[in-house]
Tab-separated table of C-alpha atoms and ligand atoms in Angstrom:
chain	number	residue	atom	x	y	z
A	1	MET	CA	163.840	132.440	171.944
A	2	VAL	CA	161.701	135.326	174.082
A	3	PHE	CA	160.662	138.122	171.942
A	4	ILE	CA	161.117	141.373	174.108
A	5	MET	CA	158.854	144.669	173.352
A	6	SER	CA	159.945	147.933	173.760
A	7	LEU	CA	161.249	148.352	177.618
A	8	PHE	CA	162.509	151.341	179.364
A	9	ILE	CA	165.088	149.881	182.098
A	10	THR	CA	167.265	152.384	184.401
A	11	PHE	CA	170.458	151.352	186.415
A	12	GLU	CA	170.955	153.315	189.593
A	13	GLY	CA	173.431	153.296	192.355
A	14	THR	CA	175.966	154.844	194.510
A	15	GLU	CA	179.422	155.652	192.864
A	16	GLY	CA	181.599	152.675	191.961
A	17	SER	CA	178.461	150.256	191.871
A	18	GLY	CA	179.410	148.558	188.535
A	19	LYS	CA	176.868	150.107	186.563
A	20	THR	CA	178.396	150.931	183.367
A	21	THR	CA	179.858	147.601	182.830
A	22	GLN	CA	176.346	145.918	183.834
A	23	ILE	CA	174.461	148.253	181.572
A	24	GLN	CA	176.769	147.358	178.455
A	25	ARG	CA	176.559	143.548	179.383
A	26	LEU	CA	172.699	143.462	179.547
A	27	ALA	CA	172.486	145.628	176.465
A	28	ARG	CA	174.702	142.695	174.460
A	29	PHE	CA	172.375	139.990	176.255
A	30	LEU	CA	169.488	141.713	174.917
A	31	THR	CA	170.646	142.373	171.568
A	32	ASP	CA	171.473	138.470	171.206
A	33	ARG	CA	167.817	137.860	171.805
A	34	GLY	CA	166.883	140.226	168.931
A	35	GLN	CA	165.964	143.198	170.484
A	36	GLU	CA	166.843	146.910	169.232
A	37	VAL	CA	168.901	148.289	172.382
A	38	VAL	CA	169.665	151.916	172.976
A	39	LEU	CA	171.939	152.610	175.406
A	40	THR	CA	172.240	156.256	176.969
A	41	ARG	CA	173.087	157.797	180.270
A	42	GLU	CA	172.222	160.841	182.462
A	43	PRO	CA	173.289	163.698	182.679
A	44	GLY	CA	173.907	163.239	178.975
A	45	GLY	CA	172.968	161.332	175.922
A	46	CYS	CA	172.834	164.026	173.316
A	47	THR	CA	175.032	166.836	172.585
A	48	ILE	CA	172.979	169.852	174.508
A	49	SER	CA	172.703	167.388	177.536
A	50	ASP	CA	176.094	166.470	177.276
A	51	ALA	CA	177.340	169.968	177.320
A	52	ILE	CA	175.329	170.240	180.738
A	53	ARG	CA	177.180	167.008	182.132
A	54	ALA	CA	180.406	168.895	181.787
A	55	ILE	CA	179.376	171.533	183.460
A	56	LEU	CA	177.825	169.830	186.498
A	57	LEU	CA	180.540	167.334	186.899
A	58	ASP	CA	183.693	169.400	186.562
A	59	ASN	CA	185.374	169.478	189.871
A	60	ALA	CA	186.507	172.951	189.340
A	61	HIS	CA	182.843	174.110	189.669
A	62	ARG	CA	182.571	174.001	193.519
A	63	GLU	CA	181.064	176.840	194.173
A	64	MET	CA	178.039	175.488	192.373
A	65	ASP	CA	174.654	176.407	194.061
A	66	GLU	CA	172.561	173.240	195.036
A	67	ASN	CA	169.228	174.820	193.228
A	68	ALA	CA	171.605	175.893	190.071
A	69	GLU	CA	172.613	171.937	190.281
A	70	LEU	CA	169.196	170.736	190.524
A	71	LEU	CA	168.027	172.979	187.462
A	72	LEU	CA	170.728	171.778	185.329
A	73	TYR	CA	169.918	168.305	186.099
A	74	ALA	CA	166.434	168.510	184.969
A	75	ALA	CA	167.425	170.658	181.833
A	76	ALA	CA	169.676	168.030	180.511
A	77	ARG	CA	166.632	165.300	181.409
A	78	ALA	CA	164.171	167.324	179.768
A	79	GLN	CA	166.489	167.724	176.427
A	80	HIS	CA	167.269	163.973	176.333
A	81	VAL	CA	163.518	162.821	177.248
A	82	ALA	CA	162.491	164.878	173.956
A	83	GLN	CA	165.382	164.083	171.835
A	84	VAL	CA	166.679	160.269	172.724
A	85	LEU	CA	164.271	158.515	175.154
A	86	ARG	CA	160.844	159.168	173.587
A	87	PRO	CA	161.663	158.503	169.964
A	88	ALA	CA	163.720	155.450	170.893
A	89	LEU	CA	160.472	154.270	173.233
A	90	ALA	CA	158.253	155.401	170.033
A	91	ALA	CA	160.297	153.580	167.586
A	92	GLY	CA	159.557	150.052	169.782
A	93	LYS	CA	163.289	149.887	170.845
A	94	THR	CA	164.474	149.114	174.487
A	95	VAL	CA	166.019	151.818	176.489
A	96	LEU	CA	169.086	151.176	178.941
A	97	CYS	CA	169.342	154.166	180.824
A	98	ASP	CA	172.565	154.869	183.114
A	99	ARG	CA	170.835	156.675	185.872
A	100	PHE	CA	167.518	158.905	185.634
A	101	THR	CA	165.093	160.432	187.798
A	102	ASP	CA	165.528	158.586	191.429
A	103	ALA	CA	169.579	159.528	191.187
A	104	THR	CA	168.146	163.173	191.466
A	105	LEU	CA	165.806	162.098	194.269
A	106	ALA	CA	168.768	160.312	195.795
A	107	TYR	CA	171.752	162.668	195.111
A	108	GLN	CA	169.809	166.200	195.349
A	109	GLY	CA	167.238	164.984	197.705
A	110	TRP	CA	168.973	162.583	200.281
A	111	GLY	CA	172.549	164.089	199.623
A	112	ARG	CA	171.853	167.765	199.218
A	113	LYS	CA	168.762	167.642	201.347
A	114	LEU	CA	166.628	169.793	198.696
A	115	PRO	CA	163.158	169.250	199.280
A	116	LEU	CA	161.968	166.330	197.727
A	117	GLU	CA	158.665	167.868	196.900
A	118	ARG	CA	160.963	170.254	194.444
A	119	ILE	CA	162.593	167.392	192.784
A	120	ARG	CA	159.300	165.329	191.909
A	121	ALA	CA	157.713	168.746	190.444
A	122	LEU	CA	160.948	169.403	188.236
A	123	ASN	CA	161.265	165.584	187.162
A	124	ALA	CA	157.533	165.468	186.273
A	125	MET	CA	158.200	168.563	184.096
A	126	ALA	CA	161.291	166.922	182.515
A	127	THR	CA	159.798	163.805	181.484
A	128	GLY	CA	156.192	164.657	181.188
A	129	GLY	CA	155.448	161.551	183.339
A	130	LEU	CA	157.745	158.906	181.458
A	131	THR	CA	158.774	156.644	183.827
A	132	PRO	CA	160.829	153.288	183.827
A	133	ASP	CA	159.480	150.104	183.585
A	134	ILE	CA	162.098	148.301	185.406
A	135	THR	CA	164.712	150.256	187.921
A	136	LEU	CA	167.925	148.108	188.770
A	137	LEU	CA	169.330	149.450	192.069
A	138	LEU	CA	173.049	147.943	192.344
A	139	ASP	CA	173.652	148.162	196.011
A	140	LEU	CA	176.854	147.870	197.762
A	141	PRO	CA	178.864	149.791	200.879
A	142	VAL	CA	179.825	152.796	199.770
A	143	GLU	CA	183.081	152.940	201.017
A	144	LYS	CA	184.021	150.034	198.432
A	145	GLY	CA	182.329	151.802	195.697
A	146	LEU	CA	184.086	155.152	196.428
A	147	LYS	CA	187.463	153.237	196.332
A	148	ARG	CA	186.717	151.647	192.764
A	149	ALA	CA	185.410	154.905	191.330
A	150	LEU	CA	188.316	157.106	192.784
A	151	SER	CA	190.663	154.718	191.369
A	152	ARG	CA	189.237	154.587	188.110
A	153	ILE	CA	189.299	158.591	187.825
A	154	ALA	CA	193.429	158.298	188.847
A	155	SER	CA	194.004	156.026	185.752
A	156	SER	CA	191.807	157.936	183.506
A	157	SER	CA	193.168	160.536	181.275
A	158	GLY	CA	189.836	161.938	180.287
A	159	PRO	CA	188.003	165.200	181.727
A	160	ARG	CA	188.001	165.095	185.268
A	161	GLU	CA	184.277	164.658	186.064
A	162	ASP	CA	184.671	163.774	189.878
A	163	ARG	CA	182.844	166.304	191.467
A	164	PHE	CA	180.439	164.076	193.056
A	165	GLU	CA	182.954	161.585	193.980
A	166	ARG	CA	184.800	164.062	195.918
A	167	GLU	CA	182.212	164.709	198.220
A	168	ARG	CA	182.574	163.265	202.064
A	169	LEU	CA	181.487	159.808	202.674
A	170	GLU	CA	178.155	160.927	204.631
A	171	PHE	CA	177.023	162.439	201.334
A	172	HIS	CA	177.201	159.277	199.791
A	173	SER	CA	175.735	157.066	202.580
A	174	GLU	CA	172.635	159.521	202.722
A	175	VAL	CA	172.404	158.917	198.897
A	176	GLN	CA	172.361	155.430	199.680
A	177	ARG	CA	169.849	155.646	202.326
A	178	GLY	CA	167.912	157.501	199.664
A	179	TYR	CA	167.952	154.690	197.199
A	180	ARG	CA	167.193	152.355	199.179
A	181	SER	CA	164.182	153.943	200.707
A	182	LEU	CA	163.167	154.829	197.005
A	183	ALA	CA	163.383	151.004	196.469
A	184	SER	CA	161.366	149.753	199.365
A	185	ASP	CA	158.619	152.633	198.237
A	186	GLU	CA	158.175	151.479	194.801
A	187	PRO	CA	158.942	147.534	194.979
A	188	GLY	CA	157.006	146.974	191.687
A	189	ARG	CA	159.356	148.868	189.680
A	190	PHE	CA	162.810	148.725	191.849
A	191	ARG	CA	164.809	145.296	191.750
A	192	LEU	CA	167.635	145.278	194.359
A	193	ILE	CA	170.854	143.964	192.899
A	194	ASP	CA	173.894	142.544	195.586
A	195	ALA	CA	176.777	144.512	193.539
A	196	ASP	CA	179.100	143.229	196.382
A	197	ARG	CA	180.024	140.076	194.046
A	198	SER	CA	181.803	139.397	191.061
A	199	PRO	CA	180.636	141.093	187.882
A	200	GLU	CA	179.944	137.743	186.239
A	201	GLU	CA	177.343	137.029	189.383
A	202	VAL	CA	175.862	140.498	189.553
A	203	GLU	CA	175.460	140.063	185.355
A	204	ARG	CA	173.472	136.742	185.888
A	205	GLN	CA	171.157	138.554	188.901
A	206	ILE	CA	170.288	141.338	186.312
A	207	GLU	CA	169.310	138.993	183.435
A	208	GLN	CA	166.951	136.966	186.176
A	209	CYS	CA	165.487	140.025	187.124
A	210	VAL	CA	164.883	141.330	184.073
A	211	LEU	CA	163.592	137.883	182.346
A	212	GLN	CA	161.329	137.548	185.586
A	213	SER	CA	160.218	141.513	184.971
A	214	LEU	CA	159.087	140.023	181.770
A	215	GLU	CA	157.231	137.159	182.549
A	216	SER	CA	154.876	139.301	184.676
A	217	ARG	CA	154.200	141.444	181.936
A	218	PRO	CA	152.862	138.973	179.469
A	219	HIS	CA	151.956	141.409	176.922
A	220	ALA	CA	155.600	141.983	176.688
A	221	LEU	CA	156.732	138.422	175.946
B	1	TMP	P1	178.076	159.015	186.434
B	1	TMP	O1	178.764	159.149	187.482
B	1	TMP	O2	176.823	157.693	187.388
B	1	TMP	O3	177.961	159.153	184.961
B	1	TMP	O4	176.865	160.033	187.057
B	1	TMP	C1	177.317	161.238	187.168
B	1	TMP	C2	177.311	161.910	188.649
B	1	TMP	O5	175.991	162.679	188.894
B	1	TMP	C3	177.234	160.605	189.851
B	1	TMP	O6	178.057	161.030	190.507
B	1	TMP	C4	175.715	161.047	190.197
B	1	TMP	C5	175.379	162.521	189.743
B	1	TMP	N1	173.926	162.562	189.356
B	1	TMP	C6	173.139	163.556	190.047
B	1	TMP	O7	174.014	164.166	191.247
B	1	TMP	N2	172.123	163.938	190.053
B	1	TMP	C7	171.219	163.256	189.126
B	1	TMP	O8	170.065	163.481	188.497
B	1	TMP	C8	171.964	162.455	187.854
B	1	TMP	C9	171.527	161.932	186.908
B	1	TMP	C10	173.446	161.951	188.340
């Protein structure tokens, strides 16, 4: 059996790309191999960041200024890194995080057109330089993903966290362009996953990617 040391893995993708299902499946896969796994998400992951999440995603907050939005993501991240991510990694756990710094570059940078340099500076402040070992980018046509996300929201009874899903299609296409550009700039960290397949096929691609990444990091085996 493969013994895996502490790893920081992030999941990214446009709306409805299936991240939530897949992150849970990977958590089970790694736990079955003896790994202690922490499953978390951004924005959120702890009390303060969950409160910021509620402000960010509330569809009633349509008037939110885009710099206010950016700063709230950075604030939520700083708290999450300090309170959850760093302690878990220091304790030798593997952390699976649903979205991280790349989401801010893709959504606030490519989507909202805020300067990428400003976002990189805030990301660096919020993370203190903490970078994922592997980033799995779940890629599928934006129209398909949005359809999935909107029908999930329509059938959910929870709080209305759909401020982003309600953005126009061009916004989501720009976010996708951003993600693809980030992935091609950092091929060592990113793995592009074809998410336009059955959940089981996507799951197998992800498991293979994670195992391959581990094989190329001999100290982690
Ligand atoms: P989720 O739907 O994957 O939980 O993500 C919440 C929303 O927040 C999603 O629409 C993407 C958006 N988001 C940003 O715009 N910037 C960020 O930095 C993060 C982490 C998420």
